[in-house]
XYZ file of C-alpha atoms in Angstrom:
747
model
C 18.839 -24.981 1.426
C 19.922 -28.109 4.137
C 22.585 -26.998 6.588
C 26.314 -26.812 4.711
C 29.197 -27.765 6.582
C 31.046 -25.100 8.437
C 33.712 -25.208 5.761
C 31.010 -24.243 2.702
C 30.806 -20.525 4.589
C 32.799 -18.726 1.921
C 32.293 -15.900 -0.065
C 30.569 -17.725 -2.500
C 27.851 -19.095 0.266
C 27.481 -15.691 1.141
C 27.313 -14.855 -2.334
C 24.092 -17.078 -2.753
C 22.273 -16.147 0.051
C 22.142 -12.301 -0.880
C 25.565 -11.044 0.180
C 28.064 -8.560 -1.764
C 31.819 -9.834 -1.812
C 32.562 -6.042 0.518
C 29.095 -7.284 2.564
C 30.755 -10.560 3.356
C 34.491 -8.575 4.407
C 32.331 -5.855 6.350
C 30.634 -8.663 8.819
C 34.066 -10.027 9.185
C 35.072 -7.110 10.461
C 32.476 -6.227 12.597
C 32.768 -10.404 13.558
C 36.479 -10.095 14.255
C 36.633 -13.386 12.534
C 34.922 -15.812 9.711
C 31.181 -15.519 10.281
C 30.062 -18.554 10.557
C 26.511 -20.236 8.456
C 24.161 -18.998 11.023
C 25.732 -15.872 11.335
C 25.524 -15.363 7.734
C 21.959 -16.256 7.248
C 21.448 -13.627 10.149
C 23.705 -10.859 7.732
C 21.971 -12.163 4.799
C 17.997 -11.664 5.890
C 18.977 -8.853 7.937
C 21.311 -6.629 5.314
C 18.684 -7.799 2.635
C 16.622 -5.220 0.532
C 13.669 -5.957 2.501
C 15.267 -5.291 6.134
C 18.122 -3.508 5.404
C 16.160 -0.786 2.846
C 20.111 -0.201 2.026
C 19.329 0.765 -1.637
C 16.496 3.551 -0.454
C 17.312 4.750 2.856
C 19.529 7.782 1.230
C 16.440 9.278 -0.435
C 13.712 8.036 2.340
C 15.537 10.235 4.763
C 14.232 13.172 2.170
C 10.581 12.607 2.766
C 8.607 14.786 5.016
C 8.265 13.814 8.362
C 6.583 16.625 10.799
C 2.658 17.097 10.211
C 0.322 18.840 13.124
C -0.831 15.469 13.650
C 2.244 13.086 14.145
C 2.710 11.039 17.236
C 5.445 8.875 15.895
C 7.708 9.681 13.376
C 8.878 7.213 10.218
C 10.685 4.238 11.179
C 10.407 4.883 14.970
C 7.832 2.169 15.166
C 6.154 -0.872 13.755
C 2.936 1.893 12.094
C 2.578 5.387 11.685
C 0.709 6.756 14.549
C -1.338 10.298 14.318
C -3.622 12.128 17.190
C -7.365 12.463 15.686
C -8.855 14.068 18.903
C -10.776 12.914 21.448
C -7.933 10.880 23.424
C -7.307 9.033 20.522
C -4.725 7.894 17.809
C -4.609 6.070 14.723
C -2.349 3.715 13.963
C -1.314 2.706 9.985
C 0.657 1.474 7.606
C 1.032 -0.412 4.276
C 3.225 -2.884 3.013
C 3.865 -5.450 -0.007
C 3.567 -9.024 -0.412
C 4.612 -9.265 -4.310
C 6.793 -11.769 -4.872
C 5.163 -14.598 -2.324
C 1.550 -13.330 -3.732
C 3.108 -13.694 -7.774
C 4.075 -17.911 -6.597
C 1.761 -18.410 -4.477
C -1.421 -16.250 -4.542
C -3.542 -17.296 -1.763
C -1.309 -18.152 0.976
C 0.981 -14.597 -0.255
C -1.993 -12.157 0.074
C -3.413 -14.300 3.085
C -0.448 -13.252 5.178
C 0.276 -10.217 3.297
C -3.033 -9.225 5.404
C -1.993 -10.920 8.588
C 1.115 -9.175 8.702
C 0.185 -5.755 8.432
C -2.784 -6.292 10.764
C -0.078 -7.278 13.413
C 1.944 -4.633 12.950
C -0.967 -2.682 14.107
C -2.114 -4.448 17.008
C 1.601 -4.599 18.354
C 1.286 -1.328 18.988
C -1.475 -1.302 21.376
C -4.273 -0.332 18.240
C -7.537 -2.630 17.330
C -6.979 -2.815 13.561
C -10.618 -1.614 12.569
C -10.130 -1.341 8.738
C -8.131 -2.721 5.835
C -7.436 -1.523 2.199
C -5.479 -2.712 -0.339
C -3.891 -1.731 -3.743
C -3.687 -4.803 -6.198
C -1.540 -5.202 -9.508
C -2.394 -7.737 -12.346
C -1.409 -8.497 -16.258
C -3.247 -8.870 -18.961
C -6.883 -9.935 -17.303
C -7.457 -12.145 -20.786
C -4.576 -14.420 -19.931
C -5.339 -17.525 -17.843
C -2.593 -16.893 -15.667
C -3.434 -13.348 -14.587
C -7.417 -15.107 -13.794
C -5.446 -17.814 -11.431
C -3.307 -15.023 -9.503
C -6.464 -12.890 -9.722
C -8.514 -15.598 -8.399
C -6.131 -16.851 -5.635
C -5.100 -12.921 -4.442
C -8.632 -12.079 -3.975
C -9.883 -14.831 -2.103
C -6.361 -14.914 -0.376
C -7.480 -11.601 1.258
C -10.976 -11.645 1.995
C -10.488 -15.624 3.329
C -8.342 -13.938 5.854
C -9.632 -10.462 6.384
C -13.173 -11.804 6.816
C -11.982 -14.409 9.419
C -10.186 -11.781 11.563
C -12.622 -9.806 11.442
C -11.752 -6.601 10.167
C -13.649 -5.083 7.293
C -11.886 -4.415 4.150
C -13.257 -0.811 3.098
C -11.384 0.434 0.071
C -8.317 -0.401 -2.451
C -7.584 -0.222 -6.055
C -7.323 -2.666 -8.699
C -4.927 -1.634 -12.321
C -4.114 -3.755 -14.916
C -1.407 -4.005 -17.716
C 1.024 -6.633 -19.121
C 4.099 -4.876 -17.335
C 2.780 -6.968 -14.422
C 1.889 -10.170 -16.164
C 4.944 -12.049 -14.218
C 5.421 -9.939 -10.936
C 1.814 -8.643 -9.452
C 1.581 -6.516 -6.812
C -0.644 -7.133 -3.706
C -0.100 -3.830 -1.150
C -2.281 -4.390 2.263
C -2.849 -1.078 4.448
C -4.324 -1.869 8.340
C -5.697 1.021 10.078
C -6.300 0.758 13.864
C -7.079 2.806 16.787
C -6.160 3.081 20.272
C -6.343 5.679 23.117
C -3.397 8.045 23.190
C -0.612 7.287 25.779
C -1.658 3.280 25.263
C 0.681 2.180 22.821
C 3.282 0.303 23.330
C 6.867 0.262 22.076
C 9.067 -2.432 19.530
C 12.223 -1.919 22.448
C 13.761 -4.429 25.195
C 15.617 -3.045 27.692
C 15.911 -4.165 31.436
C 19.046 -6.861 32.358
C 17.366 -9.789 33.665
C 13.624 -9.556 31.747
C 12.053 -12.416 30.331
C 11.540 -12.461 26.779
C 8.622 -14.591 25.409
C 7.512 -15.920 22.066
C 4.045 -15.921 21.756
C 1.277 -17.056 19.136
C 1.429 -19.843 16.688
C 4.452 -22.531 16.825
C 7.289 -22.070 14.864
C 7.141 -23.984 11.192
C 9.958 -24.072 8.562
C 7.832 -21.763 6.333
C 9.002 -18.803 5.150
C 12.763 -18.760 5.558
C 15.038 -17.087 3.698
C 11.965 -15.265 3.022
C 12.965 -11.531 3.642
C 15.888 -12.643 0.639
C 13.454 -13.898 -1.594
C 12.188 -10.808 -1.586
C 15.033 -8.815 -2.813
C 15.290 -10.588 -5.738
C 13.820 -11.114 -9.127
C 11.755 -13.856 -10.078
C 12.312 -15.919 -12.672
C 11.156 -19.319 -14.489
C 12.234 -21.368 -11.362
C 10.711 -19.469 -8.585
C 7.929 -21.649 -7.656
C 10.902 -23.907 -6.464
C 11.090 -20.975 -3.679
C 8.032 -22.022 -2.529
C 9.160 -22.391 1.007
C 9.685 -18.700 1.520
C 6.071 -18.263 1.126
C 4.461 -18.434 5.047
C 1.083 -20.178 5.749
C -1.184 -18.083 7.771
C -3.896 -18.865 10.010
C -6.417 -15.799 10.415
C -8.373 -17.528 13.780
C -5.124 -18.072 15.221
C -3.674 -14.019 14.705
C -7.768 -13.117 16.231
C -6.699 -14.778 19.257
C -3.102 -13.784 19.170
C -5.088 -10.127 18.713
C -7.154 -10.244 22.128
C -4.482 -11.886 24.375
C -2.036 -8.929 22.761
C -4.516 -6.248 23.549
C -5.167 -8.052 27.098
C -1.751 -8.182 28.190
C -1.017 -4.529 27.431
C -3.332 -3.669 29.964
C -1.831 -4.952 32.615
C 1.407 -2.711 32.212
C 3.697 -6.000 32.008
C 4.375 -5.286 28.503
C 8.291 -3.622 28.112
C 7.770 -4.068 24.286
C 6.535 -6.170 22.160
C 7.362 -6.541 18.191
C 5.749 -8.833 15.240
C 7.770 -11.160 13.651
C 7.357 -10.610 9.710
C 9.934 -10.860 7.510
C 13.160 -12.519 9.577
C 11.505 -14.001 11.829
C 13.258 -14.289 15.575
C 16.442 -12.592 14.062
C 14.565 -9.461 13.290
C 12.564 -9.326 16.391
C 15.527 -9.909 18.669
C 17.567 -7.230 16.737
C 15.349 -4.174 16.213
C 14.028 -4.279 19.688
C 17.438 -4.836 21.254
C 19.646 -2.056 19.009
C 16.434 0.488 19.716
C 16.996 -0.384 23.887
C 20.730 -0.756 23.906
C 20.448 -4.131 25.033
C 21.272 -7.757 24.630
C 19.864 -10.848 24.733
C 20.566 -14.843 25.103
C 17.694 -17.069 23.389
C 17.610 -20.580 23.676
C 16.104 -21.864 20.229
C 15.523 -24.908 21.428
C 12.767 -23.386 23.721
C 10.903 -21.928 20.639
C 7.407 -24.124 19.802
C 7.865 -25.975 16.550
C 5.284 -27.842 15.036
C 8.155 -29.904 12.765
C 10.541 -31.949 14.302
C 14.308 -31.833 14.212
C 14.329 -28.289 12.903
C 17.977 -26.686 12.750
C 18.230 -23.901 15.255
C 19.279 -21.407 12.009
C 15.591 -22.597 10.723
C 14.030 -21.595 14.132
C 15.783 -18.689 14.138
C 14.667 -17.602 10.388
C 11.519 -19.070 9.536
C 8.463 -16.684 8.826
C 6.097 -18.842 10.382
C 2.948 -16.403 11.027
C 1.004 -15.419 14.284
C 3.996 -14.990 16.336
C 5.316 -12.074 18.319
C 8.243 -11.286 20.446
C 7.077 -9.858 24.030
C 9.546 -8.388 26.611
C 8.080 -8.887 29.839
C 8.651 -6.809 33.626
C 10.468 -9.518 35.809
C 8.047 -10.775 38.447
C 4.838 -10.544 35.892
C 5.536 -13.421 33.966
C 2.521 -15.684 35.691
C 0.260 -12.712 35.083
C 1.458 -13.290 30.961
C 1.043 -16.598 30.962
C -2.214 -16.768 32.642
C -3.608 -14.429 29.849
C -2.467 -16.680 27.087
C -3.138 -19.493 28.509
C -6.971 -18.763 28.906
C -6.402 -17.681 25.406
C -4.923 -21.227 24.241
C -2.011 -19.575 23.036
C 1.812 -20.620 23.122
C 3.645 -18.057 25.327
C 6.826 -19.847 25.915
C 10.203 -17.730 27.650
C 12.922 -18.389 24.884
C 15.280 -16.116 26.116
C 16.239 -13.019 28.630
C 17.548 -9.564 28.137
C 21.287 -8.721 28.885
C 23.641 -6.020 29.418
C 25.608 -4.850 26.925
C 24.336 -4.997 22.940
C 25.257 -8.550 21.538
C 23.161 -11.316 20.722
C 23.842 -14.808 21.798
C 21.417 -17.415 20.265
C 21.771 -21.465 21.614
C 20.380 -24.716 20.247
C 20.451 -26.994 23.266
C 23.613 -25.754 24.863
C 25.648 -24.997 21.986
C 26.324 -21.491 20.949
C 24.975 -20.794 17.228
C 25.869 -17.357 16.603
C 26.939 -14.307 18.491
C 26.157 -10.934 16.948
C 25.840 -7.079 18.087
C 22.398 -6.208 17.476
C 23.244 -2.672 16.295
C 25.499 -4.039 13.031
C 21.993 -5.911 12.009
C 19.743 -2.845 11.945
C 18.609 -0.102 9.519
C 19.773 3.043 10.849
C 22.590 1.192 12.606
C 25.140 -1.310 11.129
C 23.666 -2.132 8.291
C 24.972 -0.925 4.586
C 23.679 2.300 3.402
C 24.175 2.393 -0.871
C 23.576 5.824 -3.151
C 22.933 4.245 -6.572
C 23.919 5.605 -10.304
C 21.231 6.564 -12.070
C 19.907 8.127 -14.967
C 17.021 9.067 -17.138
C 15.377 6.094 -19.435
C 15.746 6.446 -22.776
C 11.724 6.430 -23.392
C 11.009 9.891 -21.402
C 12.381 11.244 -24.643
C 9.731 9.513 -27.016
C 7.125 9.801 -23.823
C 7.729 14.122 -24.191
C 7.962 13.413 -27.898
C 4.261 13.600 -27.958
C 1.754 15.384 -29.102
C -2.020 15.139 -29.107
C -2.228 17.133 -33.216
C -1.034 13.227 -34.266
C -4.346 11.427 -32.486
C -7.328 11.971 -34.714
C -10.486 12.573 -32.920
C -12.702 9.848 -32.469
C -15.614 9.561 -34.682
C -17.951 7.696 -32.939
C -17.919 9.226 -29.241
C -20.490 6.511 -27.804
C -17.952 3.701 -28.647
C -15.013 5.378 -26.256
C -17.832 5.744 -23.569
C -18.412 1.933 -24.064
C -14.533 1.090 -24.260
C -14.052 2.823 -20.998
C -17.127 1.903 -18.743
C -16.247 -1.640 -19.515
C -12.837 -1.272 -19.483
C -11.140 -3.573 -16.311
C -8.988 -0.336 -15.392
C -12.338 1.552 -14.746
C -15.120 -0.738 -14.719
C -16.587 -2.110 -11.323
C -14.437 -3.837 -8.782
C -17.357 -5.641 -7.778
C -16.193 -9.293 -8.542
C -13.574 -8.233 -6.590
C -15.112 -6.317 -3.401
C -18.381 -8.936 -2.878
C -15.560 -11.360 -1.889
C -14.684 -8.782 1.190
C -16.670 -8.517 3.991
C -17.011 -4.480 4.257
C -19.233 -4.628 6.974
C -18.216 -6.479 10.044
C -18.252 -4.871 12.714
C -20.516 -2.486 11.207
C -18.263 0.576 11.448
C -18.157 1.164 7.326
C -19.933 4.002 6.704
C -19.356 4.246 2.673
C -20.944 0.981 1.806
C -24.355 2.421 1.092
C -23.463 5.802 0.750
C -20.283 6.020 -1.761
C -17.694 8.862 -1.692
C -14.634 8.923 -2.986
C -12.926 7.921 0.284
C -13.747 5.199 2.717
C -14.978 6.810 5.445
C -14.991 4.726 9.009
C -16.849 5.897 11.770
C -14.914 6.593 15.073
C -17.533 5.361 18.067
C -17.895 7.536 20.896
C -17.606 10.557 19.112
C -18.780 13.118 15.967
C -15.421 11.997 14.215
C -14.900 9.650 11.246
C -11.757 8.442 9.468
C -11.132 9.011 5.525
C -9.031 6.818 4.002
C -7.687 6.230 0.279
C -5.339 4.219 -1.412
C -4.154 5.763 -4.539
C -1.337 5.221 -7.318
C -2.103 5.531 -11.278
C 0.922 3.431 -12.572
C 1.054 4.657 -15.931
C 1.093 8.182 -14.767
C 4.546 7.650 -12.920
C 5.485 5.540 -15.499
C 5.338 8.229 -17.897
C 6.987 10.905 -15.332
C 7.761 9.295 -12.437
C 8.035 13.180 -10.341
C 4.991 14.602 -11.354
C 3.312 10.614 -11.279
C 4.058 10.527 -7.799
C 3.159 13.683 -6.646
C 0.001 13.271 -8.811
C -1.156 9.832 -6.606
C -0.793 12.294 -3.012
C -2.835 14.676 -4.821
C -5.391 12.170 -5.827
C -5.445 11.182 -2.046
C -5.826 14.031 -0.363
C -8.934 15.232 -3.002
C -10.519 11.878 -2.295
C -10.449 12.880 0.868
C -11.441 16.037 0.521
C -13.875 15.167 -1.307
C -15.777 12.954 1.344
C -15.485 15.766 3.530
C -12.377 14.605 5.704
C -9.030 16.687 6.254
C -6.117 14.757 4.909
C -4.110 14.291 8.031
C -0.939 11.719 7.020
C 0.758 9.257 4.766
C 2.215 5.433 4.615
C 3.901 4.656 1.093
C 4.686 1.517 -0.927
C 6.761 1.935 -2.927
C 7.387 -0.606 -5.472
C 9.764 -0.704 -8.249
C 11.796 -2.854 -10.586
C 16.070 -3.616 -9.823
C 17.618 -0.582 -7.586
C 21.092 -1.894 -9.490
C 19.183 -0.365 -12.989
C 19.960 2.959 -13.338
C 17.348 3.571 -14.845
C 14.746 2.202 -12.413
C 16.551 4.028 -9.822
C 15.742 7.097 -11.741
C 12.024 6.347 -11.806
C 12.373 5.969 -7.647
C 14.677 8.539 -6.836
C 12.305 11.170 -8.657
C 9.100 9.646 -7.379
C 10.453 10.499 -4.809
C 10.859 13.711 -5.198
C 7.097 14.240 -6.542
C 6.067 12.547 -2.748
C 8.026 15.327 -1.286
C 6.975 18.052 -3.190
C 3.086 17.175 -3.006
C 3.225 15.774 0.810
C 4.885 19.218 1.655
C 1.825 20.838 -0.221
C -0.710 18.899 1.843
C 0.623 19.097 4.886
C 0.675 14.811 4.825
C 3.880 13.681 6.631
C 5.421 10.337 5.959
C 4.634 8.040 8.780
C 6.445 5.361 7.205
C 5.823 2.031 4.864
C 7.503 -0.188 2.316
C 10.096 -0.465 -0.326
C 9.435 -3.183 -2.662
C 12.409 -3.309 -5.573
C 13.217 -6.099 -7.686
C 9.696 -6.130 -8.947
C 10.196 -7.291 -12.475
C 10.885 -10.431 -14.634
C 13.410 -12.140 -17.056
C 12.494 -13.174 -20.271
C 14.993 -13.791 -23.576
C 15.058 -9.693 -23.504
C 16.414 -9.143 -20.350
C 15.189 -7.914 -17.028
C 11.253 -6.047 -17.351
C 10.289 -4.379 -14.559
C 7.316 -3.509 -13.349
C 5.501 -0.008 -14.032
C 6.665 2.036 -11.327
C 3.858 2.269 -8.532
C 4.572 4.185 -5.327
C 1.156 3.487 -3.967
C 0.148 5.656 -1.454
C -1.983 5.228 1.745
C -3.664 8.140 3.313
C -5.412 8.772 6.388
C -8.013 11.469 7.006
C -10.303 13.268 9.913
C -14.014 14.462 8.583
C -14.316 16.343 12.266
C -18.165 15.765 11.681
C -19.735 12.984 10.650
C -22.907 15.051 9.177
C -20.701 16.485 7.334
C -19.649 13.253 4.891
C -20.253 13.924 1.501
C -20.661 11.674 -1.341
C -20.669 11.322 -4.765
C -24.490 10.456 -5.588
C -26.298 12.440 -7.650
C -29.061 13.827 -5.349
C -32.423 15.353 -7.072
C -33.700 16.320 -10.422
C -32.740 19.883 -11.586
C -29.570 19.754 -9.124
C -27.065 22.222 -11.669
C -23.791 20.884 -12.387
C -20.253 22.839 -12.030
C -16.933 21.465 -12.864
C -13.983 22.923 -10.414
C -10.860 23.553 -11.905
C -10.181 24.134 -15.290
C -10.105 21.489 -18.467
C -7.432 21.412 -20.469
C -6.174 20.647 -24.230
C -4.665 17.213 -22.791
C -4.914 13.166 -23.346
C -1.503 12.566 -21.521
C -1.300 8.843 -20.138
C -4.855 8.596 -19.740
C -6.811 5.416 -20.483
C -8.790 6.619 -23.425
C -5.164 7.464 -24.995
C -3.118 4.411 -23.809
C -6.597 1.224 -24.574
C -8.537 2.751 -26.680
C -5.873 4.812 -29.384
C -3.103 2.400 -28.292
C -0.676 5.158 -27.800
C 1.437 3.855 -25.055
C 4.005 7.072 -24.877
C 2.931 9.865 -23.275
C 3.711 12.630 -20.368
C 2.084 12.450 -17.065
C -1.342 14.244 -17.337
C -1.915 17.996 -16.390
C -0.996 18.728 -13.188
C -0.469 21.662 -11.208
C 0.023 21.176 -7.270
C -0.979 25.084 -6.612
C -3.930 25.062 -9.035
C -5.214 21.282 -6.860
C -4.314 22.690 -3.308
C -6.750 25.924 -4.110
C -9.429 23.101 -5.648
C -9.302 21.374 -2.340
C -9.593 24.075 -0.014
C -12.921 25.190 -2.115
C -13.998 21.762 -2.103
C -13.372 21.824 2.050
C -15.315 25.336 2.350
C -18.408 24.109 0.278
C -18.611 20.734 1.901
C -18.266 22.785 5.283
C -21.184 25.754 4.330
C -23.615 23.197 3.100
C -23.550 23.754 -0.247
C -23.197 21.244 -2.463
C -25.316 17.641 -3.131
C -22.578 16.140 -4.374
C -18.740 15.882 -5.177
C -16.685 13.308 -7.204
C -12.763 14.072 -8.537
C -12.154 13.858 -12.133
C -9.530 10.893 -12.558
C -9.151 7.640 -14.607
C -11.428 8.000 -17.816
C -11.837 11.812 -17.447
C -14.982 13.835 -16.865
C -17.003 11.592 -18.328
C -16.328 8.842 -16.486
C -16.738 10.763 -13.214
C -20.021 11.750 -14.670
C -21.238 8.763 -15.202
C -20.121 6.487 -11.714
C -22.294 10.061 -10.079
C -25.088 8.759 -12.405
C -25.556 5.067 -11.761
C -24.997 5.828 -8.123
C -27.485 8.083 -7.851
C -30.030 6.578 -10.426
C -30.429 9.581 -12.548
C -28.700 10.721 -15.556
C -27.775 14.123 -16.966
C -27.567 17.060 -19.533
C -23.852 18.344 -19.807
C -22.867 20.935 -22.606
C -18.755 20.202 -23.607
C -17.107 23.538 -24.390
C -15.933 24.122 -27.917
C -12.433 25.984 -26.893
C -10.984 22.312 -26.459
C -11.302 19.111 -28.470
C -14.015 16.512 -27.603
C -11.957 13.362 -26.640
C -9.360 16.185 -24.175
C -13.107 17.493 -22.455
C -13.983 13.970 -22.184
C -11.742 11.917 -21.769
C -8.762 13.753 -20.539
C -7.407 13.230 -16.925
C -5.972 16.305 -16.604
C -5.867 16.726 -12.575
C -6.929 18.948 -10.040
C -10.636 18.714 -11.195
C -14.039 17.900 -9.389
C -17.368 17.720 -10.144
C -19.799 18.611 -7.539
C -23.584 19.414 -8.036
C -25.919 22.284 -6.601
C -29.472 22.433 -5.468
C -30.916 25.730 -7.146
C -32.029 26.973 -3.865
C -28.463 27.259 -2.662
C -27.121 28.413 -6.442
C -26.695 31.961 -5.603
C -24.130 31.283 -2.369
C -22.882 28.619 -3.991
C -21.599 30.847 -6.873
C -20.987 33.583 -4.371
C -18.288 31.568 -2.583
C -16.972 30.431 -5.538
C -16.256 33.512 -6.981
C -14.890 34.876 -4.634
C -11.883 32.221 -4.766
C -9.135 31.885 -7.608
C -10.106 28.482 -9.171
C -11.720 28.247 -12.548
C -15.422 27.062 -12.700
C -18.025 25.990 -14.836
C -21.308 25.089 -15.310
C -21.572 22.201 -16.888
C -25.046 21.380 -16.663
C -27.864 19.627 -14.892
C -28.751 16.414 -13.367
C -32.208 14.483 -13.923
C -33.791 12.250 -16.415
C -32.706 8.854 -16.906
C -30.401 9.462 -20.234
C -26.377 10.754 -20.445
C -26.903 13.549 -22.737
C -24.083 15.743 -24.270
C -24.554 18.566 -26.324
C -27.996 17.208 -26.718
C -27.078 13.857 -28.113
C -28.122 10.921 -26.454
C -25.632 8.543 -25.660
C -27.698 5.946 -23.553
C -28.707 5.268 -20.316
C -28.062 5.385 -17.037
C -29.019 2.072 -17.043
C -27.671 0.611 -20.460
C -23.913 1.901 -18.837
C -24.133 0.259 -15.468
C -24.907 -3.420 -17.103
C -21.657 -2.707 -18.889
C -19.938 -0.760 -15.801
C -20.898 -3.641 -13.334
C -20.168 -6.712 -15.655
C -17.074 -6.554 -16.996
C -14.353 -7.996 -14.587
C -16.960 -10.486 -13.758
C -17.540 -11.543 -17.847
C -13.980 -11.739 -17.721
C -13.679 -14.110 -14.453
C -16.500 -16.226 -15.417
C -14.330 -18.281 -18.019
C -12.255 -20.510 -16.179
C -9.064 -20.295 -16.969
């Protein structure tokens, strides 16, 4: 947008910038006058959904924030922070970069990775691991394949060059994501307890520096862009997509961690969404001080940038640093060594107002507190009502689905379905071993395991959400996402610690979408309380939908759960691969006559409306506690949860990982499709050596958990009820090559 004249600063201009009429009036009340264009732009980005959470904060405040390891509560810092013992803390966060990735997938995904890593190292933590959660449309579509290629290459190129391993993630496909894909990136870092830095500003006279890259016109009004719908002309918003430089970020990481050690830093914040205005306002509001900022001193990479463009630019690899007066030379010397910009652009002042100048002219004068979440930013409670499709979901009955005549056809369909098949095509483009701390590349487990060097501990990391479950029942589906993240960590030998979330939904002004959001929050709360995994923060991403001749089409609601767990002793790391011929297979947790929302029901049977799968939170918790005990007592050889694809896929994945087949018997009390392909929750498959069978049975029988002897490990075939369905290698070929075969055709 070209800079309009002062006379055009009207309600209409405010509307074009995404502000509601009542918000324009509120701005006039705050300032005591009509805002100029720069001030209007400031409020536009800071009061956008992306920055202010104005339509979500009321419900976010209901999430549990207390836990045994918490060091920083939600919203207090750039990222969550939990104590892991041995004088160390773990900083972690997940965020979305959905709209930029849907328009320019390579840079959109790359800058999402860069931004989330900066949130970690601005706190003084060194990033050690990355994960991601991706949603794409129909993988047979040329556009989906183009988007997927760009996103995966963007994540891989940035992460690989930055030097942090991508250790885990998930990829899910559904037609609801054909236009609006979801790209959620998570970063995890370590810091010595007590050596963190806060995003705060105080101390009148302290200098304010911008460090890192020069500022360009990329990303201007990006926060506003992220707070609206995608449409057929969205490609024209390309200036709202930032451009990343991972090599610059690597230098910025090292320089940042070095200046923290000098003790010269008062506060520091990443310049992400909304750029300079966001960092200056949030740091100032937190420290109850103001700033004078001279925008003409900001290093730029384009000539003749206007003051409002510099102020709102979302150029990457930049930080705002408040330095203790008198230690400027020490800080500047470090950035000079790393060949990075380190320019004083302002100073801290008494009071709580922000003054922005360009060539001696004051462009804006605004109170910091009025701009920020928890301060003067608007807070709304939106109307919500149950979507009409929920009645169809509840009306589903398994009796209306005929049992399959050909079980092997179902098995092959599931093993080669993109939602279940190997994501090798994706993860081979990521460097999972840089830094050599990834402990799960060659020892597959349900969660990613990352070494904490110098201790006997490891971190267990997981990102989880089945979008179809949440669509089927938002409260149950989101509770399942939390439970599955915890189950993955427990099955890997870890103890769940805390959660970060990325809440991806449609338009919050749509009452049916907002109902999904509200009930997902309720489900998350009850599950997080049960597992003692408080929510440390995260990201809300609304407006994930597209427009067509039928109107607005929201994506499947996707409240992605990123969970961190602690493996107290690395020797207790548990893997999912079958180990030995003759080991006995047990299922912990009960089978159910249930195929609800399963991949089998949805894609093989073509039934799109059903409730979420069977889920009982108390039963789930008991199963997880039992698995912890079995691992602690060294009574099992492998553990793998039952999730997408049901019991059959869980057994197949363990068989392929261990190059060993299995022989099991089904339960005649249940339909074969429900027993093999149903996705009822709260179940874990474990293998037990015959020598430990008595001790295993004694421990399991003493608890209050259903368990079933399924059969045993052995051979190279998959045998069910004495019928052979193929070899491990036969299924591996279909499982490993499915996505690669799809993507091998040039789109």
